[in-house]
Short mmCIF file of C-alpha atoms in Angstrom, two decimals:
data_model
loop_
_atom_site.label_atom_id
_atom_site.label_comp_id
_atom_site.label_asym_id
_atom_site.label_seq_id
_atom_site.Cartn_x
_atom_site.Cartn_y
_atom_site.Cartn_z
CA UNK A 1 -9.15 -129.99 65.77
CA UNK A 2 -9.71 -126.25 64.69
CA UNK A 3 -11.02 -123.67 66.79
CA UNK A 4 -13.42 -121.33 65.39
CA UNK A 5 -14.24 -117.94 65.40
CA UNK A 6 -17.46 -115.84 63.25
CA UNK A 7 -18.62 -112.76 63.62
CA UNK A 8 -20.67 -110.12 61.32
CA UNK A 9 -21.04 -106.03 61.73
CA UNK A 10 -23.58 -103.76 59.81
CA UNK A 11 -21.66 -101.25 57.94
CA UNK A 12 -21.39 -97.68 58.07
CA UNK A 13 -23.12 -97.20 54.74
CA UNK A 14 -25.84 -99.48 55.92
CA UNK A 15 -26.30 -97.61 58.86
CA UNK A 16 -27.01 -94.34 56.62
CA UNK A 17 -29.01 -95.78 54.60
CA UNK A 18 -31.28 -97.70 56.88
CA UNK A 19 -30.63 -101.07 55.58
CA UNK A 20 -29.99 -104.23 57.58
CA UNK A 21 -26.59 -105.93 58.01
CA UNK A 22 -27.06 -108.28 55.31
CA UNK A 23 -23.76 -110.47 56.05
CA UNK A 24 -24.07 -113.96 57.77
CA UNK A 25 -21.59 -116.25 58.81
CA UNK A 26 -22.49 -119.66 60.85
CA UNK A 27 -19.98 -122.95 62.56
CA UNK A 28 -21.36 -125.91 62.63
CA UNK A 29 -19.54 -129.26 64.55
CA UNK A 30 -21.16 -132.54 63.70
CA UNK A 31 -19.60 -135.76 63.90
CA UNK A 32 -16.19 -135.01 63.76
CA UNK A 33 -16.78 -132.49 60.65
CA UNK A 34 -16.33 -128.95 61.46
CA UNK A 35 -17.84 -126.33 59.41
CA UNK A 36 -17.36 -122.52 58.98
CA UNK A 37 -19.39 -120.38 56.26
CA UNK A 38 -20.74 -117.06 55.25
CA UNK A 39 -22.63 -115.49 53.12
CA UNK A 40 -23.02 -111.60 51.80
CA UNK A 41 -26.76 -110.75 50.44
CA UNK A 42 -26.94 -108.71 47.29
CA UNK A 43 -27.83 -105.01 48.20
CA UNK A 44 -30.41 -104.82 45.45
CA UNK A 45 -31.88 -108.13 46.75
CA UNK A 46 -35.08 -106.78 49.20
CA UNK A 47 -34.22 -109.40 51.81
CA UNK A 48 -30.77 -110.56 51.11
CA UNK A 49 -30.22 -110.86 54.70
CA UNK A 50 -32.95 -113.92 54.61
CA UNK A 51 -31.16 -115.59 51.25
CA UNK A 52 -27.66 -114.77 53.45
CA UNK A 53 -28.71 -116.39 56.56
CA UNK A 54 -30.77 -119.24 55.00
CA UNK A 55 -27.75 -120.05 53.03
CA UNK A 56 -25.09 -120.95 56.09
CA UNK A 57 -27.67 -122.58 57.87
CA UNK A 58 -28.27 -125.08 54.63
CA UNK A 59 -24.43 -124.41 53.47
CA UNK A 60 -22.96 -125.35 56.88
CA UNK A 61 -25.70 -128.87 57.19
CA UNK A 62 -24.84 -129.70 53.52
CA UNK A 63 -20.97 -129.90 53.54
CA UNK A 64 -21.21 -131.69 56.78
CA UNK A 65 -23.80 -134.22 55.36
CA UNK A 66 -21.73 -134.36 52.26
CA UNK A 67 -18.18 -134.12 53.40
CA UNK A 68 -17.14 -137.78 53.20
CA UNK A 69 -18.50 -137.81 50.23
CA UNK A 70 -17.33 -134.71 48.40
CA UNK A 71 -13.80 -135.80 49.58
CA UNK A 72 -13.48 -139.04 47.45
CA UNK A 73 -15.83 -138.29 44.19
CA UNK A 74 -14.49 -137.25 40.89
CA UNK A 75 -17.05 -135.79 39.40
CA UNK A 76 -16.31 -132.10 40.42
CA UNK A 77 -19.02 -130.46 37.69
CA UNK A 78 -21.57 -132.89 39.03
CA UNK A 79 -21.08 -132.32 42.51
CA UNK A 80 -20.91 -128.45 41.79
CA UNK A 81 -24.50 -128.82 40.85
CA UNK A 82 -25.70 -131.03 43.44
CA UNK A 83 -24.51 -128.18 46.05
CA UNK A 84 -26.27 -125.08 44.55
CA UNK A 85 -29.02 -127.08 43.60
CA UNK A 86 -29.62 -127.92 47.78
CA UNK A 87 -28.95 -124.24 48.47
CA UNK A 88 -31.03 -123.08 46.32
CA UNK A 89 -34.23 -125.40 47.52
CA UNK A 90 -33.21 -124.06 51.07
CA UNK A 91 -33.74 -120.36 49.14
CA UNK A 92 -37.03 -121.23 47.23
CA UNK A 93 -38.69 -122.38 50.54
CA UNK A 94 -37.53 -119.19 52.49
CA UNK A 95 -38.71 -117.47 49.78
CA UNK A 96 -42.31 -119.02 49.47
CA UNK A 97 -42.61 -119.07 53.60
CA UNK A 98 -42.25 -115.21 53.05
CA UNK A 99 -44.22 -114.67 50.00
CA UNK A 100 -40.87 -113.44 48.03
CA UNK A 101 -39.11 -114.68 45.20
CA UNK A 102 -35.25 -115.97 44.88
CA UNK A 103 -33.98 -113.13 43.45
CA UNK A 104 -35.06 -111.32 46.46
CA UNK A 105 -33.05 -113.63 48.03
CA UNK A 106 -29.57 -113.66 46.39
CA UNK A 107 -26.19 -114.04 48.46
CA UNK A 108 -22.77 -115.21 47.87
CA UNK A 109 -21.79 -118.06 49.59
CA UNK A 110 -18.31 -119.63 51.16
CA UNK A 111 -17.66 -122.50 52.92
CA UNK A 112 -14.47 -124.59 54.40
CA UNK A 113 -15.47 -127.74 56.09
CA UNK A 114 -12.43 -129.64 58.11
CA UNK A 115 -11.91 -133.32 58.85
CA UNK A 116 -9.19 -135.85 59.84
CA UNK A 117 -6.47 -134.60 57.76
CA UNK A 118 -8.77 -133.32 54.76
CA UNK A 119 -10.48 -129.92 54.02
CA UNK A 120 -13.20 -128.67 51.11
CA UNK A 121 -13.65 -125.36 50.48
CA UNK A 122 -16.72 -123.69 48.16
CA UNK A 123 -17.00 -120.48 47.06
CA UNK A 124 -19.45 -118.73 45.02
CA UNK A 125 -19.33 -114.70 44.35
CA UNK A 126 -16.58 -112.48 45.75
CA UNK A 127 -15.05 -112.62 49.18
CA UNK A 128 -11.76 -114.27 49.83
CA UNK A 129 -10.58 -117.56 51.40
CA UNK A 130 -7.38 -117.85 52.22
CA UNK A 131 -5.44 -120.43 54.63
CA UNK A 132 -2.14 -120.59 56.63
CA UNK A 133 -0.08 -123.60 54.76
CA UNK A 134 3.63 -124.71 56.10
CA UNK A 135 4.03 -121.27 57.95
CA UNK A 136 2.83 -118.98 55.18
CA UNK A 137 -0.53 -117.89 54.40
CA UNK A 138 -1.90 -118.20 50.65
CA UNK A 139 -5.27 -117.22 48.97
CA UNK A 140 -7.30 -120.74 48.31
CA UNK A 141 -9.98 -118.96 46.23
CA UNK A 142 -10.12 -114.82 45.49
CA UNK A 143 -13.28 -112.63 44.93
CA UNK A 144 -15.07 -113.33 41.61
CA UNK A 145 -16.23 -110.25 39.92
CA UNK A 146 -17.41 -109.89 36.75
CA UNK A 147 -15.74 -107.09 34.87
CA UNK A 148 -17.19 -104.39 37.70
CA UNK A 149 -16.72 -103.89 40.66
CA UNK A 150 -20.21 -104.10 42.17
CA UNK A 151 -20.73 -106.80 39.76
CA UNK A 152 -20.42 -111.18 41.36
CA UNK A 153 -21.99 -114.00 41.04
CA UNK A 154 -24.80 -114.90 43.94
CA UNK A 155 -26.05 -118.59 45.01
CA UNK A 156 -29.10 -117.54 42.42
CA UNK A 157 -27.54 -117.09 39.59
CA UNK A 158 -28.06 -118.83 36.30
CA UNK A 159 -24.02 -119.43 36.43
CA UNK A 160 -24.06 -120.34 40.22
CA UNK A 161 -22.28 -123.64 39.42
CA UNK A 162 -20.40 -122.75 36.76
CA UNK A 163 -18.86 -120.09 38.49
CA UNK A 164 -18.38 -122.35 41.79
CA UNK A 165 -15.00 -122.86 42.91
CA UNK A 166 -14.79 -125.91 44.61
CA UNK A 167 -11.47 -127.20 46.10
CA UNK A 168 -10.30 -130.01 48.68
CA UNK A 169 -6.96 -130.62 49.88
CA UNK A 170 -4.72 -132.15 53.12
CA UNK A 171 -4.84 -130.34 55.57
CA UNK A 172 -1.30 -131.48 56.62
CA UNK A 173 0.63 -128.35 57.34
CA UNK A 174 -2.28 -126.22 57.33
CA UNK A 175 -2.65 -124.27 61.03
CA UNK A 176 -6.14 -122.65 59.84
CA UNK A 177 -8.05 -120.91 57.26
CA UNK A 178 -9.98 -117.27 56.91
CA UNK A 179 -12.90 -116.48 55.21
CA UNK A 180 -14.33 -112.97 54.24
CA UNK A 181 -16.78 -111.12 52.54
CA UNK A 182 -15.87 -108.08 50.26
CA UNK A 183 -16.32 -105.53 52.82
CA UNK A 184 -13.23 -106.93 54.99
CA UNK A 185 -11.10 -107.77 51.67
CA UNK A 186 -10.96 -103.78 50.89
CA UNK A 187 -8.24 -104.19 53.72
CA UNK A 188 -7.50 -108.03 53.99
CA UNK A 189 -6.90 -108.52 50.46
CA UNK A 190 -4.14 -107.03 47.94
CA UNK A 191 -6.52 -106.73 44.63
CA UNK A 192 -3.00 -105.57 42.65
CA UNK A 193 -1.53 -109.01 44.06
CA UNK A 194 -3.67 -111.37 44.71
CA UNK A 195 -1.89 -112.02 48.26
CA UNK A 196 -3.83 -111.88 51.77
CA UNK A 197 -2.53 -109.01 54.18
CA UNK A 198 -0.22 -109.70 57.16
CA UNK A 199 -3.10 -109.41 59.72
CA UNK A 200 -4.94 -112.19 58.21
CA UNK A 201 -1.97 -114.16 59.55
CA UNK A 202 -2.22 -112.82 62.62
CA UNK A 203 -5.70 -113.65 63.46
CA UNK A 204 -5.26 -117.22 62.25
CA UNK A 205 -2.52 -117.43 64.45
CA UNK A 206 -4.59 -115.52 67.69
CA UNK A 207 -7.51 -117.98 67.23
CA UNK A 208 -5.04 -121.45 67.38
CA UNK A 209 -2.59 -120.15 70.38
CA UNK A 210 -6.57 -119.01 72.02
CA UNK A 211 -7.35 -121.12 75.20
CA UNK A 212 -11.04 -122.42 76.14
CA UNK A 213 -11.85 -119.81 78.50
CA UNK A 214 -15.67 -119.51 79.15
CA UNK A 215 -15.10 -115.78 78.00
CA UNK A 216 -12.57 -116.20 75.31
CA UNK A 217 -10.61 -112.87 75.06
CA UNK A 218 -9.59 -114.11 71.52
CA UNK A 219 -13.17 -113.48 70.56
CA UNK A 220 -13.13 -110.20 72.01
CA UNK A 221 -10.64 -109.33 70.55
CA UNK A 222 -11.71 -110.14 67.14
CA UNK A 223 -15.07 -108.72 67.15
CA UNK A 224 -13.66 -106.05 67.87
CA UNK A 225 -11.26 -105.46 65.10
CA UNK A 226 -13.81 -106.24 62.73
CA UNK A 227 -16.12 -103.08 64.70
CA UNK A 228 -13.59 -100.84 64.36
CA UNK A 229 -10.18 -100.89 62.08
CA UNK A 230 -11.74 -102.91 59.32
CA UNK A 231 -15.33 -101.41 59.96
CA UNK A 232 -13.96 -97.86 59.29
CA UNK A 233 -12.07 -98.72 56.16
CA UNK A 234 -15.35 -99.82 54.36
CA UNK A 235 -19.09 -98.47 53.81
CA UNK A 236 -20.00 -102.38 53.09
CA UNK A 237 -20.90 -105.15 55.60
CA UNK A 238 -17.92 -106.77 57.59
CA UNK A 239 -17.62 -110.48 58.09
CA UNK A 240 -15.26 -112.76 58.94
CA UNK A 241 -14.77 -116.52 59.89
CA UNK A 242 -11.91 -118.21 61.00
CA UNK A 243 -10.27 -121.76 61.75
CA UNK A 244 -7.28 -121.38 64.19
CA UNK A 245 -5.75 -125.55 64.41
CA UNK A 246 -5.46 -126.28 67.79
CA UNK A 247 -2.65 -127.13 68.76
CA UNK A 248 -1.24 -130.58 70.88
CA UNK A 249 -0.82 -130.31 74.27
CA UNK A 250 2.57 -128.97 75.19
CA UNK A 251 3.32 -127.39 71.28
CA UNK A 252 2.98 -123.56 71.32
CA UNK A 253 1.64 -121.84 68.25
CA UNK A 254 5.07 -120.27 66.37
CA UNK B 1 -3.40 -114.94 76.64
CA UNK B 2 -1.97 -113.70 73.00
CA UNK B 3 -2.61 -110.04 72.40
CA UNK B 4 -4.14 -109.09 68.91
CA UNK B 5 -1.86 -106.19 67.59
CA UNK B 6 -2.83 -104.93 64.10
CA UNK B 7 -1.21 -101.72 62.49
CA UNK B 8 -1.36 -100.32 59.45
CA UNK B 9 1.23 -102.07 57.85
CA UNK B 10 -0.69 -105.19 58.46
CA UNK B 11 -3.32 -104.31 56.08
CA UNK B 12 -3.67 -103.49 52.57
CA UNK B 13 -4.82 -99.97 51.11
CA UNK B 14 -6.10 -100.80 47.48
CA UNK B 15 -7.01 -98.02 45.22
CA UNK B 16 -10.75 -97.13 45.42
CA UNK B 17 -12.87 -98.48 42.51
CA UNK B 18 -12.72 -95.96 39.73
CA UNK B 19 -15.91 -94.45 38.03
CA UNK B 20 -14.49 -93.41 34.46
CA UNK B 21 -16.81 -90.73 33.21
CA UNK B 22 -16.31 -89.70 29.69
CA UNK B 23 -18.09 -86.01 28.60
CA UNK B 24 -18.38 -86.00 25.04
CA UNK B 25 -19.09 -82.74 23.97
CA UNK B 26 -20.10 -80.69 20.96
CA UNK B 27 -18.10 -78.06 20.23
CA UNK B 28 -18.97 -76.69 16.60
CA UNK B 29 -19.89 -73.44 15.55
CA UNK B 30 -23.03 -73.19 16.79
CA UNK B 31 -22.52 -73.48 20.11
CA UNK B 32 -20.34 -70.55 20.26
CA UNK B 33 -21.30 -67.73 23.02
CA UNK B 34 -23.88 -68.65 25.61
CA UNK B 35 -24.23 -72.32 25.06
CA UNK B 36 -20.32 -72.95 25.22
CA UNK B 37 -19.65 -70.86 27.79
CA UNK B 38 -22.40 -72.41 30.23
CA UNK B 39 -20.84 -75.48 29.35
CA UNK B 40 -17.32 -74.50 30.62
CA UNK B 41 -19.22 -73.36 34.26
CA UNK B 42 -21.18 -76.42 34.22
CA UNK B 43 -17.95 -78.32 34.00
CA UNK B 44 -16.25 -77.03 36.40
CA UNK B 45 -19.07 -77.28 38.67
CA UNK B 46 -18.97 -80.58 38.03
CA UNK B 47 -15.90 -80.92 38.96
CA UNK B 48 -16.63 -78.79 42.14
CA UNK B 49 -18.97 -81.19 43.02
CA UNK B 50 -17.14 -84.41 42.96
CA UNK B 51 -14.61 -82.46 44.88
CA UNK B 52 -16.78 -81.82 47.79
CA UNK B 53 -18.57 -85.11 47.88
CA UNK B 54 -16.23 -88.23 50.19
CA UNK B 55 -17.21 -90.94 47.96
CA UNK B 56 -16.98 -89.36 44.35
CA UNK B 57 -13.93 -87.40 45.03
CA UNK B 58 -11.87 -90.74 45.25
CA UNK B 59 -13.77 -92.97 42.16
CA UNK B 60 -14.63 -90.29 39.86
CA UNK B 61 -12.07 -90.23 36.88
CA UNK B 62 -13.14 -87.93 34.23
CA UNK B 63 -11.78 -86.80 30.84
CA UNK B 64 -13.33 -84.59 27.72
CA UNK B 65 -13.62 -85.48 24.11
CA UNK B 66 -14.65 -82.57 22.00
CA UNK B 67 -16.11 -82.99 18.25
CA UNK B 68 -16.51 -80.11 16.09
CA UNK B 69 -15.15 -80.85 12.45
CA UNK B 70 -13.40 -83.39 13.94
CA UNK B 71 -12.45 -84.88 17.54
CA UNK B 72 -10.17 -84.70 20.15
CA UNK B 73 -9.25 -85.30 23.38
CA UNK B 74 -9.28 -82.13 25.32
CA UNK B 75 -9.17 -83.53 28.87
CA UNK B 76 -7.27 -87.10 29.41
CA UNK B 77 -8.35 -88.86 31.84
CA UNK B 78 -7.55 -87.80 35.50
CA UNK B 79 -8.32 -88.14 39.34
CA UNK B 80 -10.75 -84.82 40.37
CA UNK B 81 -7.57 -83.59 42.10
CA UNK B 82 -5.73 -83.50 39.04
CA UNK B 83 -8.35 -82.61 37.28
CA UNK B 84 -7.90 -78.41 35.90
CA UNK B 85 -10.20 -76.34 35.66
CA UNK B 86 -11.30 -75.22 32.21
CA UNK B 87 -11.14 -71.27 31.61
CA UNK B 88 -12.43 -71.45 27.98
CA UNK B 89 -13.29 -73.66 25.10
CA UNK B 90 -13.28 -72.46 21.49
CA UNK B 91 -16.65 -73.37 18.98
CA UNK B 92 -16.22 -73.60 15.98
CA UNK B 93 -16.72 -75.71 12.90
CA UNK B 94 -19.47 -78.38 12.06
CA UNK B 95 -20.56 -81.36 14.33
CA UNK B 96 -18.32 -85.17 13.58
CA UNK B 97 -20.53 -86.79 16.22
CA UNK B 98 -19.25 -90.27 15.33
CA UNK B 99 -15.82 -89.08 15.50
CA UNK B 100 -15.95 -88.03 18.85
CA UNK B 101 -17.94 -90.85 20.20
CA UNK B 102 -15.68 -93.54 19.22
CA UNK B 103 -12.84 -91.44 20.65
CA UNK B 104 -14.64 -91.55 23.68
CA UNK B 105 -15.51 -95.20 23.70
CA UNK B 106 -11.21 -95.77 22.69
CA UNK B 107 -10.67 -93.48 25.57
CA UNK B 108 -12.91 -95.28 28.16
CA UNK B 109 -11.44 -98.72 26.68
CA UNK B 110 -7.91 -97.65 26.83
CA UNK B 111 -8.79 -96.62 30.61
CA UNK B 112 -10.28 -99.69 31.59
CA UNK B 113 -7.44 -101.69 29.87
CA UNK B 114 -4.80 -99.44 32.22
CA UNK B 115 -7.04 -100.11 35.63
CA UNK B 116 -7.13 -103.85 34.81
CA UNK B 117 -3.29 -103.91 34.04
CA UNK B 118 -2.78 -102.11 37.90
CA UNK B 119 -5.54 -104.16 39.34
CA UNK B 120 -7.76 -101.43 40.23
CA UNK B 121 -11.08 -102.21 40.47
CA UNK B 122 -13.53 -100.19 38.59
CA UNK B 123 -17.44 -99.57 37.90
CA UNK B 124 -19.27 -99.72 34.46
CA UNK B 125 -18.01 -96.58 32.62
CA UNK B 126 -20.39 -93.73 31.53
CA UNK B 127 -20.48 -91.61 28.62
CA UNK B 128 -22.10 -88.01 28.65
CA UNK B 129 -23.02 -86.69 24.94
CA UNK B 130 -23.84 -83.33 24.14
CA UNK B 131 -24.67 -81.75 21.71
CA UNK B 132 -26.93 -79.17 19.94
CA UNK B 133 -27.27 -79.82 16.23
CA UNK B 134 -27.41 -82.70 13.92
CA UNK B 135 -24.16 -84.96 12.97
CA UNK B 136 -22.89 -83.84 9.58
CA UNK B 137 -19.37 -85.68 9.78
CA UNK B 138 -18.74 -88.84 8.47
CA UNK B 139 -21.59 -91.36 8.13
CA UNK B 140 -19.48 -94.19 8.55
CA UNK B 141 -18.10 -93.27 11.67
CA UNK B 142 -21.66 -92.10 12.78
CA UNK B 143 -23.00 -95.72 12.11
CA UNK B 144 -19.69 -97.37 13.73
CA UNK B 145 -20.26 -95.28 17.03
CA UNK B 146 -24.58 -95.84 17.12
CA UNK B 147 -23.18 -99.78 16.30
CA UNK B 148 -20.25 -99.54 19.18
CA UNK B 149 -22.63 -97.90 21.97
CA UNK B 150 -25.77 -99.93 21.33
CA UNK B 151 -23.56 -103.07 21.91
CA UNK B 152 -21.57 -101.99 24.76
CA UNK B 153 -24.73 -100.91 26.39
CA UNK B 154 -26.68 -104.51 25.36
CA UNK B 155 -23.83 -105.84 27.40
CA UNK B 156 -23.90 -103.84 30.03
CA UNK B 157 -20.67 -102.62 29.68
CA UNK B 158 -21.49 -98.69 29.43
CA UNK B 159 -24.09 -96.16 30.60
CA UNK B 160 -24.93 -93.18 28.48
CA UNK B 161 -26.51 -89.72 29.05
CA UNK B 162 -27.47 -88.49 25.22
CA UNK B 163 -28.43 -84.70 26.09
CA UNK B 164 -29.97 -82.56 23.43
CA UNK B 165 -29.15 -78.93 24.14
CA UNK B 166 -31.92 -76.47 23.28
CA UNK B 167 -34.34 -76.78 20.61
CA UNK B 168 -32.28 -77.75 17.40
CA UNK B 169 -30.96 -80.61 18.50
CA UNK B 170 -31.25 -83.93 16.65
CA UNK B 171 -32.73 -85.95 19.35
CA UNK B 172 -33.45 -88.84 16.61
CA UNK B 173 -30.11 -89.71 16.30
CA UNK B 174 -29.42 -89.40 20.17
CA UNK B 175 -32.30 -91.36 20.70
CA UNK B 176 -30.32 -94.12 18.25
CA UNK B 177 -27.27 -94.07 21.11
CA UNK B 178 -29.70 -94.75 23.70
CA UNK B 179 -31.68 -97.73 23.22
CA UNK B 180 -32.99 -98.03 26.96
CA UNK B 181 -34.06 -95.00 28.26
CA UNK B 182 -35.31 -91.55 25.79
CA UNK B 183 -32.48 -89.01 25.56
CA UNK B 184 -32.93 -85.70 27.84
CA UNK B 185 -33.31 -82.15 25.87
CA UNK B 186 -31.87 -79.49 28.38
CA UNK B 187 -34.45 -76.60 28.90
CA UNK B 188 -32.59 -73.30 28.17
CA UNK B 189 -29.04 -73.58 29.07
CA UNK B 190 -29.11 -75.86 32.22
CA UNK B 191 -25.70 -76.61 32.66
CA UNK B 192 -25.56 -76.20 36.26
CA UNK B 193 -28.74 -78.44 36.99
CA UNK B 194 -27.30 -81.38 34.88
CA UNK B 195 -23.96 -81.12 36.23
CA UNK B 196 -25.22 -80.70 39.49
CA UNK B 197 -27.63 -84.12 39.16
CA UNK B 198 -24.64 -86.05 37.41
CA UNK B 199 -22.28 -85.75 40.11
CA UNK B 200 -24.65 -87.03 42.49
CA UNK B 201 -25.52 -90.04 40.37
CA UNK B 202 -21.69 -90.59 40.48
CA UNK B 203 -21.35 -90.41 44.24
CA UNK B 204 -24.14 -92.87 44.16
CA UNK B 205 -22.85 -95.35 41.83
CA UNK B 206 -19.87 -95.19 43.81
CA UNK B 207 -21.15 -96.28 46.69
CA UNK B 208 -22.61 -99.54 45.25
CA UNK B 209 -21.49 -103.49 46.08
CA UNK B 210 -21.67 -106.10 44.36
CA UNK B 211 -25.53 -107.07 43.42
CA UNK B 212 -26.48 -103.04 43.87
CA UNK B 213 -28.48 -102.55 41.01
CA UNK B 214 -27.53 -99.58 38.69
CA UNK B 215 -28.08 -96.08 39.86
CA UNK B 216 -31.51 -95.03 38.38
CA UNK B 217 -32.42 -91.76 36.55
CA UNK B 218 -33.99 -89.47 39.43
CA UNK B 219 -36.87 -88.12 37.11
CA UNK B 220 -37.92 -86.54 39.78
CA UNK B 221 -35.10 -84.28 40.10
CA UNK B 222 -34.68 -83.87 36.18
CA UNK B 223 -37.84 -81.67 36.52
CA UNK B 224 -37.61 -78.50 35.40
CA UNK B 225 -34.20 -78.33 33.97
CA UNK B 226 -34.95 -81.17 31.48
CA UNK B 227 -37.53 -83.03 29.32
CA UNK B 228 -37.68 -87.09 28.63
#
């Protein structure tokens, strides 16, 4: 059992500019599966934040629905397919309720979805996943750019599922996982490296040791980080989303 | 109730994204007296300019390639606070326009190659040309760089600004560098303007995430200063 935490901020350079936040993150629990994603809409999209949101509503339902199954199959390419291809018909009705088209739509998208003792993660875009495994904290899949910086690959892209990294693992030794978009991973991630920064450990480990308060300080806590120390080190969007495992009765978090 | 405590040393400082700007500019004979010297003050307004602006001042990596009879590298590439001032520049000689854009375009690769080697992120590069006459260098080299240029830019791997300065210049064979948009012919000797609008578009471009779409020329603020 994971605990979860989500949370989005407009950034600075969206506040000067008068543009929405257009970051979305979204948990979903169903049956035993528990799902965390987010998305980060394109800033020359017109309503990104409607492709971002859209897309961890559908992206948090689909590897729920499909978790079992995405778990045992081999066919990896075919499956890749299958997933944008149910995004993206999420997308083209959001787009046709509001008169727009996809591309004014387009978003990254990443998703971990935990069960039992297995885990999937999909990524399309940049942003960073990363997850705590036997004490140490490792990057499961790093920000895709092209060969610019303001350059990625969005849900609505011709090379969506090519460019989809899609992983699944144990989750045996694994205490929890982070996800962020690129406005967070100016500070959370080492581009030279490839290697997560220490706090990323540190918030994995403040969600898991968390206890179910009806007002859960952990949450305060977080949001605020993300409002202010990684806010101010970034003009973009912030978002983050975390798993922190639970752990049994009577074990404290090391 | 564990206490979040995050410092500074638990998070990474990367290098800002890097906007490599490459001015290649025509130095030959004819642009001796006025024109080169309200080149020199429009570069180091320029460079003024990326100074004072937050964004810019961090990505903006600049260096100069001049072409006369042949080409060189006056400026290497370097951070605006490295970046010196320029007191003169001497004119002289005829105009290897080929030459000096494929020094450019090694420059900006040999750039790129070094941010990708230190894992600094970067934005597409941009290439300024000036110049005021006609190429009369090597033909080869002229067809090489028009070959190199259109194909970076197909890719979209390069911006260019081809800028005809005052009335004899070949805006033909600018026009052959620029396949997208019309080159811009400077009215008089508006250095200052240019310089002035450049640095801006720099500041903008770095400001932009992934999916911004390319900074766009402000034609409205070209007016008067320059002609499409």
């Amino acid at each position: 059992m994971f605990r979860e935490f989500h949370h989005q901020t407009r950034g600075r350079g969206h506040v000067e500019d008068g543009t929405p936040c257009q970051d979305r993150t979204a948990y979903l629990n169903r049956a035993g599966i528990q799902v965390l994603c987010l998305a980060d809409g394109a800033g020359s999209a017109a309503r990104s934040e409607l492709g971002a949101q859209a897309l961890v509503e559908e992206g948090s339902k689909l590897l729920a629905d499909s978790f079992r199954s995405i778990v045992t199959r081999d066919d990896g390419a075919q499956i890749k397919v299958e997933i944008v291809q149910r995004l993206l018909r999420r997308v083209e009705r959001v787009a046709k309720r509001r008169r727009l088209v996809v591309r004014d739509l387009a978003a990254t998208f990443l998703g971990v979805a935990v069960s039992d003792d297995q885990f999937i993660a999909a990524h399309i875009g940049d942003g960073v996943i990363g997850y705590v495994k036997d004490g140490e904290m490792k990057v499961i899949s790093g920000p895709e750019n092209d060969e610019f910086a303001n350059q990625t690959t969005f849900v609505t892209s011709e090379s969506a599922a090519t460019n989809m990294r899609l992983l699944r693992g144990s989750l045996v030794g694994v205490s929890g996982f982070v996800l962020m978009s690129d406005g967070p991973a100016s500070v959370l991630f080492d581009h030279r490296s490839k290697t997560l920064a220490p706090a990323c450990r540190k918030v994995v480990d403040l969600v898991s040791s968390a206890g179910n308060f009806s007002v859960p300080s952990y949450r305060y806590q977080l949001r605020r980080l993300l409002d202010t120390k990684i806010r101010d080190s970034t003009k973009d969007d912030c978002s983050l989303a975390i798993f922190g495992r639970v752990p049994p009765v009577g074990e404290a978090v090391a | 109730m564990a206490r979040l405590d995050i410092s500074t040393e638990d998070l990474i400082e990367n290098p800002t994204p890097r906007v490599p700007v490459a001015l290649c500019i025509d130095t030959s004979g004819s642009m001796d007296g006025a024109p080169i010297e309200e080149l020199v003050t429009g570069v180091n307004q320029f460079y003024d300019a990326i100074n004072d602006d937050d964004d810019a001042h961090d990505a903006a990596e600049v260096c100069i390639v001049e072409f006369n009879s042949g080409a060189r590298v006056i400026q290497e590439f370097a951070s605006i606070e490295r970046l010196q001032r320029i007191s003169s520049i001497r004119a002289s000689g005829g105009t290897a326009m080929g030459e000096g854009v494929n020094l450019a375009l090694d420059t900006l690769e040999e750039r790129k190659r070094l941010y990708s080697d230190n894992g600094v992120l970067y934005y597409q590069p941009w290439l300024v040309l000036m110049t005021d006459g006609a190429p009369n260098g090597s033909a080869a080299e002229l067809e090489r760089a028009v070959q190199r240029v259109t194909d970076l830019i197909g890719n979209k791997k390069l911006t260019i600004f081809p800028i005809g300065i005052g009335a004899g210049a070949d805006m033909d064979v600018l026009k052959r560098f620029s396949p997208t948009k019309p080159p811009l012919r400077l009215q008089g000797l508006s250095f200052k303007e240019f310089f002035e609008w450049l640095s801006k578009s720099v500041a903008r471009v770095s400001q932009s995430s992934p999916g911004d779409a390319p900074p766009k020329l402000d034609l409205e603020g070209l007016a008067g200063w320059a002609e499409l």
